[in-house]
XYZ file of C-alpha atoms in Angstrom:
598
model
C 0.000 0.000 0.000
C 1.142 3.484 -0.910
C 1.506 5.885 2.104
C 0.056 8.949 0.631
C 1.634 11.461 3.454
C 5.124 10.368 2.275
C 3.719 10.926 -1.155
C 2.962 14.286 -0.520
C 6.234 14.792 1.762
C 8.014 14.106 -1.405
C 5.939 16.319 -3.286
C 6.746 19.069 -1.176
C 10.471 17.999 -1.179
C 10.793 18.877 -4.935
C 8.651 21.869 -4.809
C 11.087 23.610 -2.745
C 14.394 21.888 -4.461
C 12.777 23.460 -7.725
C 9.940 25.689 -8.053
C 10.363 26.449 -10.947
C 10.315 23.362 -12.486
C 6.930 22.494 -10.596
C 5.103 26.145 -11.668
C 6.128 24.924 -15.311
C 4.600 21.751 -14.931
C 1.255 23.091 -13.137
C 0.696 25.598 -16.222
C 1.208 23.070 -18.916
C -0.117 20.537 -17.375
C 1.968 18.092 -19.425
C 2.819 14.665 -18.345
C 5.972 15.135 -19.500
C 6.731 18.139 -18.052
C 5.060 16.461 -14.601
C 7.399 13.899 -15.075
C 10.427 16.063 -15.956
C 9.766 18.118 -12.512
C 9.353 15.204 -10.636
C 12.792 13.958 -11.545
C 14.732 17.223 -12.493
C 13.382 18.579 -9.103
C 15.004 14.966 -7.408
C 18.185 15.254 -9.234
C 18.545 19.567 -7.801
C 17.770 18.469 -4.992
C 20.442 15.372 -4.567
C 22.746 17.354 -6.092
C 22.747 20.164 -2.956
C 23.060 17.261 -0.559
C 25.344 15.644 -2.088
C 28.695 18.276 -3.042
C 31.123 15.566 -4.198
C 28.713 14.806 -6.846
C 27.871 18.647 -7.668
C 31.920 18.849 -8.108
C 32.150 16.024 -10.242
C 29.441 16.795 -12.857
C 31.146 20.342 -12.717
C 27.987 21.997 -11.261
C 29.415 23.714 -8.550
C 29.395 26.953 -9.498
C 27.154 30.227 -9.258
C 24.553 29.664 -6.864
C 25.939 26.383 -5.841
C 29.438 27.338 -5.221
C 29.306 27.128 -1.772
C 29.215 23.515 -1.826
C 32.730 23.038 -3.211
C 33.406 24.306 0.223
C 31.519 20.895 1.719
C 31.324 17.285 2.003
C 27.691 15.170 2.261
C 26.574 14.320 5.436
C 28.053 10.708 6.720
C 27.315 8.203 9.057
C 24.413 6.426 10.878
C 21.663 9.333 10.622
C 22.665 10.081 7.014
C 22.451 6.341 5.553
C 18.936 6.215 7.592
C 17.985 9.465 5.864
C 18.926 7.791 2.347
C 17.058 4.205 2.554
C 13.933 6.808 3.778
C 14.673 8.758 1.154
C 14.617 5.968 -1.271
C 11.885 4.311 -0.363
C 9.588 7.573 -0.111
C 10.418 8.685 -3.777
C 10.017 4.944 -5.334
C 6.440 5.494 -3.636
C 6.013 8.563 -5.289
C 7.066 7.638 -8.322
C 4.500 4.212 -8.293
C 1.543 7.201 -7.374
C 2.554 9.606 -10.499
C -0.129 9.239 -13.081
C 1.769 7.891 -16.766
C -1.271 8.892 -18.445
C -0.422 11.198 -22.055
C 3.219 10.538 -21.801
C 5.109 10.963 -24.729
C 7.189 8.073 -26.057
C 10.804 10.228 -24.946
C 8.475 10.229 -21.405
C 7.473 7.065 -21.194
C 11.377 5.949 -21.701
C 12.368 8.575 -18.976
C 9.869 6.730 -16.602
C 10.624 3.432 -17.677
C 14.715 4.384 -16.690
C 13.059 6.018 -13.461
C 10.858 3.463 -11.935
C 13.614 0.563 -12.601
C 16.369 2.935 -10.509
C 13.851 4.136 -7.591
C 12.761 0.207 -7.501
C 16.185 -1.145 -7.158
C 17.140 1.760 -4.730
C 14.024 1.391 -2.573
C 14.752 -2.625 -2.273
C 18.267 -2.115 -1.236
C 17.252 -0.026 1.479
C 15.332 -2.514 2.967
C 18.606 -3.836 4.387
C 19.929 -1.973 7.250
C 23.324 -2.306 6.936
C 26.174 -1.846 4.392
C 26.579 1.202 2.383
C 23.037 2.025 1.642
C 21.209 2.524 -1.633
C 23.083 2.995 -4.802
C 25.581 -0.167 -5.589
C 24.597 -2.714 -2.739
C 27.747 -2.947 -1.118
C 27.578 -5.054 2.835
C 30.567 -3.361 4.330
C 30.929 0.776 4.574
C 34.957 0.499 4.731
C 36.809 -2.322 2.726
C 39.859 -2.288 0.640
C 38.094 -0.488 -2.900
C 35.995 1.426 -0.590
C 35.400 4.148 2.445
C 36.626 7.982 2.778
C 40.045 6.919 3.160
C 40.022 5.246 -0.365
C 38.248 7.834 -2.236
C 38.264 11.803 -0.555
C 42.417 11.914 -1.379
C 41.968 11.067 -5.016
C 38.487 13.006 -5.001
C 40.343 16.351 -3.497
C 43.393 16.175 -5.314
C 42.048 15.214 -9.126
C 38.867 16.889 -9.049
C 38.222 19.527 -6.453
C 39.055 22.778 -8.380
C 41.762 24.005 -7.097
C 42.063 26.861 -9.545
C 42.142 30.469 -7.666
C 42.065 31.733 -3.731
C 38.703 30.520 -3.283
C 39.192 26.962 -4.446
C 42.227 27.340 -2.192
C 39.857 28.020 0.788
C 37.438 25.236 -0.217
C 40.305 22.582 -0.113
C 41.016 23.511 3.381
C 37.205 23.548 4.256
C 36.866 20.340 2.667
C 39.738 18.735 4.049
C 38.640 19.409 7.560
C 35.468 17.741 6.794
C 37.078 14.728 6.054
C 37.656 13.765 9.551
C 34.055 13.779 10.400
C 33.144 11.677 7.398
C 35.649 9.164 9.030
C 34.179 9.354 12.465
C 30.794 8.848 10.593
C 32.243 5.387 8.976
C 33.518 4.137 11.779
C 30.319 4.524 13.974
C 28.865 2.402 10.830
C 31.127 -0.543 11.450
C 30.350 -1.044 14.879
C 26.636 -0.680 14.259
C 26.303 -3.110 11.436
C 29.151 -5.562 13.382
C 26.480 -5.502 16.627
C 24.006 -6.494 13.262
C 26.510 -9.746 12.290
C 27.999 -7.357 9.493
C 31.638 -8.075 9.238
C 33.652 -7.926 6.196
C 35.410 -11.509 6.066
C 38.927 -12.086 7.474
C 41.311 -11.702 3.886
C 39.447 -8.486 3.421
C 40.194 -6.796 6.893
C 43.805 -8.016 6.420
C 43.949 -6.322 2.825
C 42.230 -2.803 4.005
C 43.984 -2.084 7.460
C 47.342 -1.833 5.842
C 46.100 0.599 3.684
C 44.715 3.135 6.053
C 47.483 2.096 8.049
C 49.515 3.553 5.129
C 47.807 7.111 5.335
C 47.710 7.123 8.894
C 51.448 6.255 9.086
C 52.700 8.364 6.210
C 54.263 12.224 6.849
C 51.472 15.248 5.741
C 54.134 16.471 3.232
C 53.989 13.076 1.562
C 50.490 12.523 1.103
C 50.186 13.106 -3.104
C 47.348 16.062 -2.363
C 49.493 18.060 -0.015
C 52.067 17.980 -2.415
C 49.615 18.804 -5.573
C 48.808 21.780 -3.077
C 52.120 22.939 -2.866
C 52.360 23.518 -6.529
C 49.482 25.037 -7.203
C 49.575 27.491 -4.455
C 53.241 28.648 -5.990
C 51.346 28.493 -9.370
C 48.833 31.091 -8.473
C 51.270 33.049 -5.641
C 50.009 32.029 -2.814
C 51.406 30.883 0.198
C 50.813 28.622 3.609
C 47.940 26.171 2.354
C 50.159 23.272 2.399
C 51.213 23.963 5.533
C 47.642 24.919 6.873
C 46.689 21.495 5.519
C 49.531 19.179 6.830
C 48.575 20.558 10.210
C 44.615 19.546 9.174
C 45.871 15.863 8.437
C 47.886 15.501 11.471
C 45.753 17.415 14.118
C 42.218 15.806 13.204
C 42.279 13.489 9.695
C 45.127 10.948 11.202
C 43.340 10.426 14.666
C 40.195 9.786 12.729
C 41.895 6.939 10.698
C 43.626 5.969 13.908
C 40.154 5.331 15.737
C 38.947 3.778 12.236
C 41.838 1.089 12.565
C 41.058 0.783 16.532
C 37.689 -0.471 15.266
C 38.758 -2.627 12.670
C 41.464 -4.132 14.611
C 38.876 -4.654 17.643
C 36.799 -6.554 15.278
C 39.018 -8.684 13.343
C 39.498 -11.921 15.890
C 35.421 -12.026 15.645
C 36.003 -11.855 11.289
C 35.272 -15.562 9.095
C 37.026 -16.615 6.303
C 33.413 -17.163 4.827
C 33.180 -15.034 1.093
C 29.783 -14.867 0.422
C 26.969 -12.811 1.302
C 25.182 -15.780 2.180
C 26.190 -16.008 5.806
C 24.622 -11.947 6.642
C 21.500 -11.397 8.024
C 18.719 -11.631 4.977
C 22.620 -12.634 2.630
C 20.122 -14.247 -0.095
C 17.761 -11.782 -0.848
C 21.250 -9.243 -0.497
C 22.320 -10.752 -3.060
C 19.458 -11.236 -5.561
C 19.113 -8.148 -5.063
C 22.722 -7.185 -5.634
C 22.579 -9.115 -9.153
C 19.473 -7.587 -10.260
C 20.234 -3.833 -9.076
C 24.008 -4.857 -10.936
C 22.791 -6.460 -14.252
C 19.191 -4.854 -14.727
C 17.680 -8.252 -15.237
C 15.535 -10.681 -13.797
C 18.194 -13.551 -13.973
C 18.826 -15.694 -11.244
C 22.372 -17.078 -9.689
C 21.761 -20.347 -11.214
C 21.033 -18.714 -14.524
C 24.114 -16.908 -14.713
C 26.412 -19.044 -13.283
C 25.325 -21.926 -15.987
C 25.926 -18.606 -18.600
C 28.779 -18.391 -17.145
C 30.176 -22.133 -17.860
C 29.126 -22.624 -20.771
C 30.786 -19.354 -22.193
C 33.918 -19.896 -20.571
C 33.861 -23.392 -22.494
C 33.007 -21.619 -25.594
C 35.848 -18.698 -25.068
C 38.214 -21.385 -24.258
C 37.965 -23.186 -27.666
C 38.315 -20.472 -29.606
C 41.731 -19.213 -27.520
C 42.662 -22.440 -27.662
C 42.914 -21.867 -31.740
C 44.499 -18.457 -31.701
C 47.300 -19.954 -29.328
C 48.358 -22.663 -31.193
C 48.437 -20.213 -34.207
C 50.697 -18.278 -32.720
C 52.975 -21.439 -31.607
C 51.455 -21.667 -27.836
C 51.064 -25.388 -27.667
C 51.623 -27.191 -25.075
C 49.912 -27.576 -22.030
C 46.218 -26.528 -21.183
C 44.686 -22.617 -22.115
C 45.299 -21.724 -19.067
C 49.204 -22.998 -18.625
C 49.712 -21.797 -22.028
C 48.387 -17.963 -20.947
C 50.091 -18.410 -18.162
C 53.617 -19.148 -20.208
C 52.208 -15.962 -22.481
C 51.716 -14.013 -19.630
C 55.372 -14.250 -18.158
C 56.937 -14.487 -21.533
C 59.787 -11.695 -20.796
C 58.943 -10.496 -24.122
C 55.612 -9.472 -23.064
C 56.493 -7.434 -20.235
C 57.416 -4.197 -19.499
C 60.122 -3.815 -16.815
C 58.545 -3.256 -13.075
C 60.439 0.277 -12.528
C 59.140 3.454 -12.695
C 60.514 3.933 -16.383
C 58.857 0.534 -17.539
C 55.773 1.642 -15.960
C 56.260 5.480 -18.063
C 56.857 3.409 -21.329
C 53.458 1.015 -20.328
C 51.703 4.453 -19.952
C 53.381 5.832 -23.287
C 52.320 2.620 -24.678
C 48.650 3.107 -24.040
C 48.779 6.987 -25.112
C 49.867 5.605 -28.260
C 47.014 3.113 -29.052
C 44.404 5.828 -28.441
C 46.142 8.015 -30.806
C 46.504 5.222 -33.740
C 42.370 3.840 -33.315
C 41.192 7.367 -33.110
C 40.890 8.599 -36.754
C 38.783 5.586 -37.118
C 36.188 5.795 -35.453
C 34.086 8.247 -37.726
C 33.506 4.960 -39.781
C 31.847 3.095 -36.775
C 30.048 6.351 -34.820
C 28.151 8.870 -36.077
C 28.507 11.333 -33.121
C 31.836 11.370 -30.980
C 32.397 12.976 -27.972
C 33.977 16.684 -28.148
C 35.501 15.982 -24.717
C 39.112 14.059 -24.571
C 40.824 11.118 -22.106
C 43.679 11.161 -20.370
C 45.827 7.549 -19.080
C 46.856 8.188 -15.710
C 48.271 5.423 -12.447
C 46.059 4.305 -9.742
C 47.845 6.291 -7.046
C 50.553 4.649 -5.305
C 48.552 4.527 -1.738
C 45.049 2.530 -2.903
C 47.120 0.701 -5.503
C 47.087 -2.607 -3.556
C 43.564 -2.813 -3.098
C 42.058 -0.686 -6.386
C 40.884 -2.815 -9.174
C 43.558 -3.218 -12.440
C 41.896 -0.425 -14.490
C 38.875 1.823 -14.473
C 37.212 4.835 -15.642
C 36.328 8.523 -14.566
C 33.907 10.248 -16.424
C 34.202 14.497 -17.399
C 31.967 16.360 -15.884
C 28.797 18.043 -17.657
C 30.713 21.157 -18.573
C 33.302 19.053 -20.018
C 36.237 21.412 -18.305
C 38.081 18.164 -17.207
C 38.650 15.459 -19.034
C 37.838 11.567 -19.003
C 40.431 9.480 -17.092
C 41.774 6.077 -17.968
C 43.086 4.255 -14.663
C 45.648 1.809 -14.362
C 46.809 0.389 -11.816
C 50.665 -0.188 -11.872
C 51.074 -1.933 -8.592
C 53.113 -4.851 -10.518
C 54.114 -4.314 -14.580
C 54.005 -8.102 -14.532
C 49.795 -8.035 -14.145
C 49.893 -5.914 -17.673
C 51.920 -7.975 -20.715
C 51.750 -6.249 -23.672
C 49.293 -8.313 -25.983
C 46.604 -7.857 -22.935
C 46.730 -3.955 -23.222
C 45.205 -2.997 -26.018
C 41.672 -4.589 -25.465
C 41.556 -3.259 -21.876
C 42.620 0.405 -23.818
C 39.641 -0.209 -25.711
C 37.696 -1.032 -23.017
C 38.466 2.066 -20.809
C 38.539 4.352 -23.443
C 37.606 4.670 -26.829
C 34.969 3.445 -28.151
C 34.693 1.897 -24.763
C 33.879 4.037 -21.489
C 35.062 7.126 -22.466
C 33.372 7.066 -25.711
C 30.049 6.110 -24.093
C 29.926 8.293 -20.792
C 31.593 11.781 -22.715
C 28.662 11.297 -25.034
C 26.076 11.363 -22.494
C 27.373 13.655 -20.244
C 27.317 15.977 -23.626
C 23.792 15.128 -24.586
C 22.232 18.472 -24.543
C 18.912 16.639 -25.628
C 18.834 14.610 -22.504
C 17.349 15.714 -19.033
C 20.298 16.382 -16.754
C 19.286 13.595 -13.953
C 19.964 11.118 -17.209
C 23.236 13.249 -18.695
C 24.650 12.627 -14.902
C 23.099 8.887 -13.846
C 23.984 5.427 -15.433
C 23.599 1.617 -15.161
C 26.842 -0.781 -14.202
C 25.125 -3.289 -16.650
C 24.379 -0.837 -19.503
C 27.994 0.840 -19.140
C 30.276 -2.508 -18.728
C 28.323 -4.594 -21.353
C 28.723 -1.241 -23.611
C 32.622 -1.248 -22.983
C 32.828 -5.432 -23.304
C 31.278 -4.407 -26.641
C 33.622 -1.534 -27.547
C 36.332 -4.558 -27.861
C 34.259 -6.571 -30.229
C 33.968 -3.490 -32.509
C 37.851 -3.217 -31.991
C 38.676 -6.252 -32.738
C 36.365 -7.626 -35.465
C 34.796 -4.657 -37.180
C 38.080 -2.250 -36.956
C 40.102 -5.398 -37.359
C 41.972 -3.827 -34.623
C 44.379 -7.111 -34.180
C 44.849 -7.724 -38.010
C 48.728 -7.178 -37.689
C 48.960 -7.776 -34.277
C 47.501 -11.573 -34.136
C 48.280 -12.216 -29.858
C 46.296 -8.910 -29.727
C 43.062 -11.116 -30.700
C 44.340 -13.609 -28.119
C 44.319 -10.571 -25.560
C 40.766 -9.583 -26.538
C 39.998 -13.721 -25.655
C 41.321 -13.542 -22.390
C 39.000 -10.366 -21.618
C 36.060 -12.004 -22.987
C 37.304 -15.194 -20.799
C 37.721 -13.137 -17.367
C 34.217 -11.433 -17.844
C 33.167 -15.199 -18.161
C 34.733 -16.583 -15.456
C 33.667 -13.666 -12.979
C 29.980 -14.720 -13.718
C 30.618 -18.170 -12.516
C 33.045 -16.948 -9.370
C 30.799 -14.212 -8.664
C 27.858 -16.724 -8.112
C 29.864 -19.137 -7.028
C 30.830 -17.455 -3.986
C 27.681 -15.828 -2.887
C 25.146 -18.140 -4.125
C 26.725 -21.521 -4.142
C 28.961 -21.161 -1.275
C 32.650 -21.237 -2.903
C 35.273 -20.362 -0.540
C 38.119 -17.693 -1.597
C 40.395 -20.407 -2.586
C 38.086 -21.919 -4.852
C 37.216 -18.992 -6.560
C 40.996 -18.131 -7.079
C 42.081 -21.642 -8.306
C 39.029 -21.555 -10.503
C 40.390 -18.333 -11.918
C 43.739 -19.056 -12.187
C 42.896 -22.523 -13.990
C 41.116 -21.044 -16.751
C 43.499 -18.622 -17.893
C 41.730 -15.631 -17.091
C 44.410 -13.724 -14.343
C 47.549 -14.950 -12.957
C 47.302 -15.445 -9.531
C 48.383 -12.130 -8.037
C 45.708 -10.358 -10.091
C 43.239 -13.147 -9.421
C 43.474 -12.883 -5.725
C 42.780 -9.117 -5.922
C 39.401 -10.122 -8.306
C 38.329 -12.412 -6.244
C 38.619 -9.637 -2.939
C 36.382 -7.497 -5.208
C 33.717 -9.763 -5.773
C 33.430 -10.491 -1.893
C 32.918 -6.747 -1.235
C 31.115 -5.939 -4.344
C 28.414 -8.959 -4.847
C 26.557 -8.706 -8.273
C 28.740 -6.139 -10.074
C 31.362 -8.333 -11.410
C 28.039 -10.216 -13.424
C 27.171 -6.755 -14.932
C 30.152 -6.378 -17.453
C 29.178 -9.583 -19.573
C 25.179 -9.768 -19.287
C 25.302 -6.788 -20.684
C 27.814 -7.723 -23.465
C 25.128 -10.340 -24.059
C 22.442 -8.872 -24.042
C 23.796 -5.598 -26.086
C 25.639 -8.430 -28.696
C 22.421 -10.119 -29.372
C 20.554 -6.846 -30.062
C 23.398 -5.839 -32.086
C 22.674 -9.641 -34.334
C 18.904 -8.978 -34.034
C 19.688 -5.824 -35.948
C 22.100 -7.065 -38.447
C 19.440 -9.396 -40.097
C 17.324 -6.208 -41.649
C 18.754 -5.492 -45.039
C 19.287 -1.476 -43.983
C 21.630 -2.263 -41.276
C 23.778 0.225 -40.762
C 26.384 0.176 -37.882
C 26.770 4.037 -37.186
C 22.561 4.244 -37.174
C 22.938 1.283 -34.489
C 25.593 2.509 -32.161
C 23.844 5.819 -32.396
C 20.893 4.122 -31.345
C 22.262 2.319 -28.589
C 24.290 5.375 -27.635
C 22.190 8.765 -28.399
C 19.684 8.009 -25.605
C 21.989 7.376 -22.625
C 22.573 4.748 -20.116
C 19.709 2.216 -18.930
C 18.286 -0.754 -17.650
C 19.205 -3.756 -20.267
C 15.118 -4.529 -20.068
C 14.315 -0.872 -20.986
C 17.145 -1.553 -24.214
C 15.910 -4.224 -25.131
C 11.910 -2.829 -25.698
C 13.125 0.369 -27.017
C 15.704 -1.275 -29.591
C 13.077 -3.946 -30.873
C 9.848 -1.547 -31.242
């Protein structure tokens, strides 16, 4: 049953987020312009409470450039504020009346309802990191305030004049409270039987131990501060904020350890989700907020098999093409993989050449694309390192999108924690990937869409974005013929194809089916996929992260298929398709899939 007074509490919530937007509405009285106020007025409204976001999406500015002098609100009252918050506007959105919506409205909703849904479900659970990505542990080794707010100050807080200057400090001293607010989360969700798992306790406290440990002056954003105050003449904010990190943002990561130390003899070596409070509906509920589909565990873990079987066969071919014989696939990727001829040296000028390396291959497929895309993003990417601090625990590569105004651009992470977890032949499909036409390609174009509302310019689906990027490297590879002179290159673009695989049968495996860590590993390792440094780092993610490693190649399914579905009308045309699949932003795979075959 719909509670109507939260109904209207939310009604009155976007009223005063945007007025304007609801006085529109009220004199056209327009379902779409209902709609749009509805949303718009949500996304204004999140956008004030939430000034990380505002910074990234380049929106704070004018009226809203106070916040770049804040962080949101953290801890126990805030996540309880957020699941209410979810659950009050997925209400709202079930009581809105559909009724003359155009078909650009009725896709909006569509988008809508499946987000609010997923976000109101998550919240049902009262621990973890709240709605958003289900996630069952605040602080772990790819996540928390210490993992994110040094990258997010240094790299994207602008840092540009006095003022920005000002906000850094601000900022900064905010920081400490939003670790306070973390830690008070651990111990409430441990009293719940909400402890991250032994291995992953072990893998996050030297991390945080690393910040807390390390001098101010070291710490990457005090020196980034340093230069740009001498860059724009002025003087003592590096010292104002090494005194900031050592008076109040090192005893907060101090008590944060405490905590984690206090609770680590009571930590299992148990993986899966399985063992929390309500761990099976967590998780169904992680894989359908991850891959925007109704499937079960069962379903894609038997996906999973039977396309690592398929992926295998075909490697199996290119190998012994290339000479790679003996052995099974996955000894003979492992003898590729630490074939000295594959591998650039683990210094810091192998790691600049690896870097160069990847520069490079951007450069060469750009003047290509054209052929393939009938719109291209205006804004550019940039390759940069996972920093040196989260390197042990961050994934091996990932993107940042530019904001809205484009005035930064897309970033390309690697991480460069070991040269030996990169050979050559492996690079280029993970450069397509991350970049162009991969992520970069994808999310610039979005973020530029002028056409779009700005709630869908800014928002996005793990399932849409990953299957999009698995899909970038099938254009690369067999309509751009990306490998023709290059034939391990196609062997590289396997092995991608053959780790998104594999993760949908670990991924289940562990949280549905009740694999330990060491399975999961071995089962990694065996296949080919990642050698066994990189695997055991996978296989942490996947414990902390349940659902999202199954989004990357359901959605290469699902996008591939549409893409076949397409091919067999006799105007085909690939630009007209990726436009298609591109032009109207990010969404659920169920919404794709209805708007692709009407």
């Amino acid at each position: 049953m719909i509670d109507r007074r939260r109904v209207l509490m939310g009604a009155a919530a976007v009223a005063a987020a945007a007025p304007s937007l609801v006085q529109a509405a009220t004199a056209l009285n327009d379902a779409d312009a209902r709609l749009n106020a509805l949303l718009d007025g949500w996304f204004e409204a999140d956008v004030d409470e939430a000034p990380e976001r505002a910074t990234n999406l380049g929106l704070d500015k004018g009226a809203r450039a106070p916040l770049s002098y804040k962080l949101s609100d953290g801890g126990l009252a805030a996540r309880d504020a957020d699941r209410a918050k979810a659950i009050n506007r997925w209400n709202a959105l079930k009581a809105f009346d559909k009724t003359g919506l155009s078909e650009a409205g009725s896709l909006n909703y569509a988008i809508a309802a499946f987000g609010r849904e997923t976000s109101a479900e998550t919240a049902r659970f009262d621990y973890g990191s709240g709605p958003g990505r289900p996630s069952p542990y605040v602080v772990a080794q790819l996540s928390g305030d210490y993992y994110s707010l040094p990258d997010f100050l240094e790299n994207q807080h602008r840092f540009d004049d006095k003022d920005g200057a000002d906000g850094f400090l601000s900022r900064l001293e905010a920081f400490a409270g939003r670790v306070q607010g973390e830690t008070e989360m651990i111990r409430a969700d441990a009293a719940k039987g909400v402890i991250a798992p032994d291995f992953i306790i072990d893998r996050t406290l030297p991390q945080i131990r690393t910040l807390r440990d390390m001098a101010a002056g070291d710490w990457s954003m005090i020196k980034t501060v340093g230069r740009k105050e001498g860059d724009l003449g002025l003087s003592g904010y590096a010292d104002r904020a090494k005194a900031i990190l050592d008076g109040q943002v090192k005893p907060a990561l101090a008590r944060q350890i405490e905590a984690l130390e206090a609770l680590r003899p009571q930590a299992v070596h148990d993986a899966g989700v399985w063992r929390l409070p309500d761990g099976e509906a967590f998780y169904a509920n992680g894989l359908r907020s991850n891959t925007t589909t109704t499937m079960t565990a069962d379903e894609i873990h038997q996906m999973g098999r039977e396309q690592v079987a398929q992926i295998s066969a075909e490697l199996d071919q290119v190998l012994k093409s290339q000479g790679y014989t003996q052995g099974t696939v996955g000894e003979r990727v492992h003898a590729l993989n630490t074939d000295p001829n594959q591998l650039f040296a683990n210094t810091d000028e192998g790691k600049a050449e690896l870097l160069k390396w990847l520069n490079d291959q951007i450069a060469q497929l750009e003047p290509r694309l054209p052929q393939y895309f009938g719109r291209l993003p205006k804004t550019h990417v940039e390759v940069r390192r996972v920093p040196v601090s989260i390197q042990s625990g961050a994934p091996g590569g990932y993107y940042q999108g530019p904001p809205l105004d484009g005035s930064r651009p897309g970033v390309y992470y690697i991480n460069l924690r070991d040269s030996g977890n990169w050979p050559r032949f492996a690079l280029p499909t993970l450069t397509y990937h991350e970049a162009s036409p991969g992520h970069h390609l994808q999310v610039a174009l979005q973020r530029e869409a002028g056409e779009l509302p700005q709630w869908r310019r800014a928002g996005g689906f793990s399932a849409f974005n990953e299957g999009w990027a698995l899909y970038a490297e099938q254009v690369a590879a067999n309509d751009m013929d990306a490998y023709a002179s290059y034939p391990l290159g196609r062997a590289g673009f396997l092995m991608s194809y053959l780790f998104r695989a594999v993760r949908l049968v670990v991924d289940t495996g562990i949280h549905a089916k009740r694999w330990s860590r060491e399975d999961a590993v071995e089962y990694m390792v065996a296949s080919g996929a990642k050698p066994r440094d990189a695997a055991n780092s996978e296989i942490n993610r996947y414990s902390v992260w349940p659902g999202q490693a199954c989004a990357y190649k359901v959605g290469h399914t699902v996008i591939a298929r549409l893409r076949a579905e397409a091919q067999l009308k006799a105007d085909f045309n690939i630009r007209d398709f990726h436009d298609k699949v591109l032009l109207s932003g990010s969404m659920p795979l169920a919404v794709l899939e209805q708007r692709l075959r009407s």
